[in-house]
Amino acid sequence: MAEPGRPARSQGIAGTWPVGRAAPAGGFAPAGYGAWPALVEALRGWMRAEAGAGRLLPWVPVAFGSGIALYFTADHEPVLWVVAAIAAALMLGAVLLRRSRLFAPAIMIAAIAAGFAVATWKTARIAHTVLAKPLYSVSLSGFVETRDIRERTDRFVLRVTAMEAQRSEVKLERVRLSVRKGTAPEVGSFVQLKARLMPPISPVRPGSYDFSRDMFFQGIGASGFVMGAIAAAVPPDAGGLRLRYAAFMQGLRDAIDARIRAMLEGDNRAIATALLTGRRDAITTPVNDAMFISGLGHVLSISGYHMAVVAGVVFFAVRAVLALIPRLAVGFPIKKWSAAAALVAAAFYLLLSGAEVATQRSFFMTAVVLIAVMVDRRAITFRTLAVAALIVLAVAPEALVHPSFQMSFAATLGLVALVQIGMPNLFASPDHSATARIAMWGGREIAMLFLASLIAGLATTPYAAFHFHRVTPFGVLANLGAMPVVSALVMPAGLLGLLAAPFGLDGVFWWLMGIGIDWMVAVSRWVAALPGAVGRIPAFGIAPLIAASLGIIVMGLLRTPLRWSGALVLLVAILWGLADRRPDILIAGDGQSVAVRGRDGPLQMIRANKDGFLLKEWLAADADPRDAGSPSLAAGVSCDEAGCVTPLADGRLVALALRIDALADDCSRAALVVTARPAPPDCVAMVVDRQRLAAQGALALTRRGDGFAVQAVKARGTDRPWSPATAGEGDFSASLAPQAAAPRDATPSEADLQAED
C-alpha cells in the first residue's frame, strides 16, 4: 500500500520521475545529449553549403598545384608518355562523370594528374646539359642575352654557340658569367672570351632553397666568371628575332636608367629603377636590409601590387579623360575601354621589367581582373584568383616552389577573402553621426588599409619564415606608413615620368618620385631600428609549411564556420615548426666549412675558405644574430696549417682535415673527421669524406646516441635534370655510428724478446 500523503505507483511504472525527462539508457549519456544531433546537422549543412554551385573551381588550382608539388618530390624523372596518358584518361573519366556525385573527387584527382604531367612536360621541353664538374679554362663564343648591373660586379647570360675546354666534351647552351663592374657587354652583341665555369649552386644545407633548379628552368647550365678581356666578334648569324627584341628592351631599360641617374642619386635612383625596370641589384646593403626587416621588401620586387598600381592609374586616368566627353560617356562603354587601355599598359610594364616568372604571375592576375571588367563579370572573386593561378602554373609550373609565388598568392587569397567576407561591412552606410564623422575623415580607408596589411602580412608569414628565416613583427606599421605614399605618389610619378620623358618634361616627376622614395626609406629605417624588429626564426622542415599552406587555403576558400578548422591546422603547423630540432653539425658540400654546436648552444665555425653566402645562410637558418665577421664564430676552434678541431657539446672532437698527412692523427683522436680528400679505410672515427660529399652534397648531422642521424641535400637514389647523380655514387646510410677499434696484434717482436732475455 502507498503511504498516506504520497502518490501511488500505477501498474509497476514509477510515477515519481519528473514529467518530460526520460531515463537515459544505462544512466551514462552525457548531459545535453540532445545537442549532438543539432551539431551533426549543422556540420552537414555547412558541408552542403561548401559543396554548392560555384564552390568547386577555386579548389581545382589547389589540386593542380598539388600535382606539381608531387612532381618535384620524385627521386628521378617520370616517364612523360606514361604520366600524360594517365592524366588524359583521368580527365576523360571526370568529363564522363560530370553528372554524377563522383564528379568532384574525379575532377580533383584529374587535376592532380594534370599538374604532374604539365610539370613533367615542361622539364622535358627545356631539357639541356647541366655542368657536373668545374672547368677552369673554357673558351666560349656566343650572344649576350641579358645583362644585370649590380652594386659590385656585373653579370650577363651568354647563349653559347661554340665551347672548347681541355679534357671535357660537355656542351652547354647558356652560361651566366660575372665580370668587373662596367665591363659587361651589350645585350645582343656577339663576344668571345675565356671563363672559369662551375656547376649551378646546390643547396648550402638540407632544406635550403635550390638555386640550381631555378637556373635549370632558366635554361642556364653553369655559372662562373670571365678570365681576361672580352672580345667582340663577327656573329655567324643574326641571332634571331628573340635576341633583337631582348636588345631593344635592354636599350629601353638602359635609357630609362640613364635618365633616372641624371635626376636622382644613390638609393633613390636604384629604387626608382627597380620599380620601373625590375633592376634591383644596385640598392645598397643597409637600405636593402632595412626594407626587408621592416616588411617593405615586397616593394622592391615587381609583383601584383605594382601591376595593380600601373593598371589602376591608367584605368582611372583614361576613364576620367573619356568622361569629360559627354557623348562618349553616355553612348559608349568607356569603362571597358579603360580596362583595355590598362591591360595594354600592364603588358608593356611586363615587357619593360624583364618578364620574369614572378612578373608574369602578376600580369596574369591583373589581366584576368581587367578581362572580367571587359566582359561584365565581377573582378575580385575566388574564381578570378583560381583562373589566374591555373594560368601561371600551366605556363610556369616551376613557379610553385618559388617564394614569390607562394607569398603572392597567399596574400592575394587573404585579400580576396577579406573583400568577399569582411569588406562589405566596411562599405556599409554609417548608422549614426559618430560613424559618419569617422568615415568622412578617412577612418574607413584607414581601417581597410590596416586590415589589408594585417591579412597580407599574416598570410605570407609562414613562407617568409621558411625561406628567409625571419618574420616582420612591425610590418603592418611600416606598410601603413609607407604604402599610401608609394601608391599615391611614387608609382604615379614614375609612370608620368615615363610618359613625359620623350617630350623632355619628365624632370618634375622624377623629383616627386624621389621625395616619395625618401619617405619610404625613412619609414623602413625607422621601423627596422625598433627594438624587436628583427624576428628570427630557426629553419624548419617542409612538412610544417605544407600544413600551414593547407590551413591558409581552408581559411581563405571556405565560407561557413568550417573555415576555422583551417586556423586549427595552422596552429598545429606553427607548433610543429617550432618543435623542429636544430642540427648539431652542418657540413658544406665542398667539405671546406663545418659548423659545430658547442656546449653554450650557438654554432662554432670551422672555415677553410671565405664563402660569405654560405655562412650567412647557416647563421640565418639557426636564428643566430651574429654576422659573418663576428670573432665569436671561431670561439673554441683550434687550427693549424693541417686542419682544425673543435669540441661538441659532450666534449668529443670534430676535426676538419685539410691535408692528407693530418688524417692519421685526426682519425685516432676525433669522434668525427670531415675531409675533402678520400679517407683511409682503417680510420676508426666517423668519417665524412670526398666520396660522400660528392654523392650527397651538404649534410646536416643530429646527435643520436653516440652517433648521428644524417640528412643530405641529395637523398639516396636522387637523379633529377637540375641535380644529376654522380658517377660511381656510393651506398651511404642515413646515420653515422662509431666504429669499434680494430684489435691490436699482441704478438711481441723477436728483437724485443731477445732484448728482455
Short mmCIF file of N, CA and C in Angstrom, two decimals, residues 205 460-473 532-541 544 573-574 576-580 582 616-625:
data_model
loop_
_atom_site.label_atom_id
_atom_site.label_comp_id
_atom_site.label_asym_id
_atom_site.label_seq_id
_atom_site.Cartn_x
_atom_site.Cartn_y
_atom_site.Cartn_z
N ARG A 205 72.56 23.75 -47.46
CA ARG A 205 72.22 22.86 -46.34
C ARG A 205 70.95 22.12 -46.73
N THR A 460 51.50 35.72 -45.47
CA THR A 460 52.84 35.46 -46.02
C THR A 460 53.85 35.07 -44.95
N THR A 461 53.48 35.15 -43.68
CA THR A 461 54.44 34.87 -42.61
C THR A 461 55.04 33.46 -42.67
N PRO A 462 54.26 32.40 -42.87
CA PRO A 462 54.88 31.06 -42.92
C PRO A 462 55.93 30.93 -44.01
N TYR A 463 55.71 31.57 -45.15
CA TYR A 463 56.66 31.44 -46.26
C TYR A 463 57.91 32.29 -46.02
N ALA A 464 57.74 33.47 -45.43
CA ALA A 464 58.92 34.27 -45.07
C ALA A 464 59.75 33.56 -44.02
N ALA A 465 59.08 32.91 -43.06
CA ALA A 465 59.81 32.18 -42.02
C ALA A 465 60.54 30.98 -42.60
N PHE A 466 59.94 30.29 -43.56
CA PHE A 466 60.55 29.10 -44.13
C PHE A 466 61.73 29.45 -45.04
N HIS A 467 61.54 30.41 -45.94
CA HIS A 467 62.56 30.71 -46.94
C HIS A 467 63.63 31.67 -46.42
N PHE A 468 63.24 32.64 -45.60
CA PHE A 468 64.17 33.69 -45.18
C PHE A 468 64.48 33.66 -43.69
N HIS A 469 63.81 32.77 -42.95
CA HIS A 469 64.07 32.55 -41.52
C HIS A 469 63.85 33.82 -40.70
N ARG A 470 62.87 34.60 -41.08
CA ARG A 470 62.55 35.79 -40.31
C ARG A 470 61.10 36.20 -40.57
N VAL A 471 60.57 36.91 -39.61
CA VAL A 471 59.24 37.49 -39.74
C VAL A 471 59.36 38.98 -39.47
N THR A 472 58.31 39.72 -39.81
CA THR A 472 58.32 41.18 -39.65
C THR A 472 57.26 41.58 -38.63
N PRO A 473 57.64 41.66 -37.34
CA PRO A 473 56.64 41.99 -36.32
C PRO A 473 55.97 43.34 -36.54
N GLY A 532 63.21 44.71 -31.29
CA GLY A 532 62.44 43.51 -31.67
C GLY A 532 61.98 43.51 -33.11
N ALA A 533 62.50 44.42 -33.94
CA ALA A 533 62.05 44.48 -35.34
C ALA A 533 62.53 43.29 -36.15
N VAL A 534 63.64 42.68 -35.74
CA VAL A 534 64.19 41.53 -36.46
C VAL A 534 63.64 40.26 -35.81
N GLY A 535 62.68 39.66 -36.44
CA GLY A 535 62.09 38.42 -35.92
C GLY A 535 62.75 37.21 -36.55
N ARG A 536 63.72 36.63 -35.87
CA ARG A 536 64.47 35.49 -36.41
C ARG A 536 63.75 34.19 -36.07
N ILE A 537 63.67 33.32 -37.07
CA ILE A 537 63.00 32.03 -36.91
C ILE A 537 63.97 30.94 -37.37
N PRO A 538 64.26 29.94 -36.53
CA PRO A 538 65.13 28.85 -36.99
C PRO A 538 64.48 28.05 -38.10
N ALA A 539 65.30 27.44 -38.94
CA ALA A 539 64.80 26.67 -40.07
C ALA A 539 63.95 25.49 -39.60
N PHE A 540 62.93 25.16 -40.38
CA PHE A 540 62.09 24.01 -40.10
C PHE A 540 61.81 23.28 -41.40
N GLY A 541 61.25 22.11 -41.30
CA GLY A 541 61.06 21.24 -42.45
C GLY A 541 59.92 21.67 -43.35
N PRO A 544 55.79 21.13 -41.99
CA PRO A 544 55.02 22.20 -41.35
C PRO A 544 54.56 23.28 -42.33
N ALA A 573 50.57 23.55 -37.37
CA ALA A 573 51.76 23.75 -38.21
C ALA A 573 52.79 24.63 -37.50
N ILE A 574 52.33 25.68 -36.82
CA ILE A 574 53.25 26.58 -36.11
C ILE A 574 53.97 25.83 -34.99
N TRP A 576 54.39 22.65 -34.76
CA TRP A 576 55.24 21.63 -35.40
C TRP A 576 56.56 22.25 -35.86
N GLY A 577 56.47 23.41 -36.52
CA GLY A 577 57.68 24.05 -37.00
C GLY A 577 58.60 24.50 -35.87
N LEU A 578 58.03 25.04 -34.79
CA LEU A 578 58.84 25.49 -33.66
C LEU A 578 59.47 24.33 -32.91
N ALA A 579 58.87 23.14 -33.03
CA ALA A 579 59.40 21.98 -32.31
C ALA A 579 60.51 21.27 -33.06
N ASP A 580 60.78 21.68 -34.31
CA ASP A 580 61.85 21.04 -35.08
C ASP A 580 63.19 21.22 -34.38
N ARG A 582 67.12 21.63 -34.15
CA ARG A 582 68.19 22.16 -34.97
C ARG A 582 69.35 21.16 -35.04
N LYS A 616 76.31 33.16 -44.09
CA LYS A 616 75.12 33.95 -43.81
C LYS A 616 73.87 33.08 -43.77
N GLU A 617 73.77 32.13 -44.69
CA GLU A 617 72.61 31.23 -44.72
C GLU A 617 72.59 30.32 -43.51
N TRP A 618 73.73 29.79 -43.12
CA TRP A 618 73.78 28.92 -41.95
C TRP A 618 73.36 29.67 -40.69
N LEU A 619 73.85 30.89 -40.51
CA LEU A 619 73.50 31.66 -39.32
C LEU A 619 72.02 32.03 -39.32
N ALA A 620 71.49 32.42 -40.48
CA ALA A 620 70.07 32.76 -40.56
C ALA A 620 69.21 31.55 -40.25
N ALA A 621 69.58 30.38 -40.77
CA ALA A 621 68.79 29.17 -40.52
C ALA A 621 68.84 28.74 -39.07
N ASP A 622 69.87 29.18 -38.34
CA ASP A 622 69.98 28.86 -36.92
C ASP A 622 69.42 29.96 -36.04
N ALA A 623 68.80 30.98 -36.64
CA ALA A 623 68.28 32.15 -35.91
C ALA A 623 69.37 32.80 -35.08
N ASP A 624 70.57 32.85 -35.65
CA ASP A 624 71.74 33.40 -34.96
C ASP A 624 71.93 34.85 -35.40
N PRO A 625 71.94 35.82 -34.47
CA PRO A 625 72.05 37.23 -34.86
C PRO A 625 73.45 37.66 -35.27
#
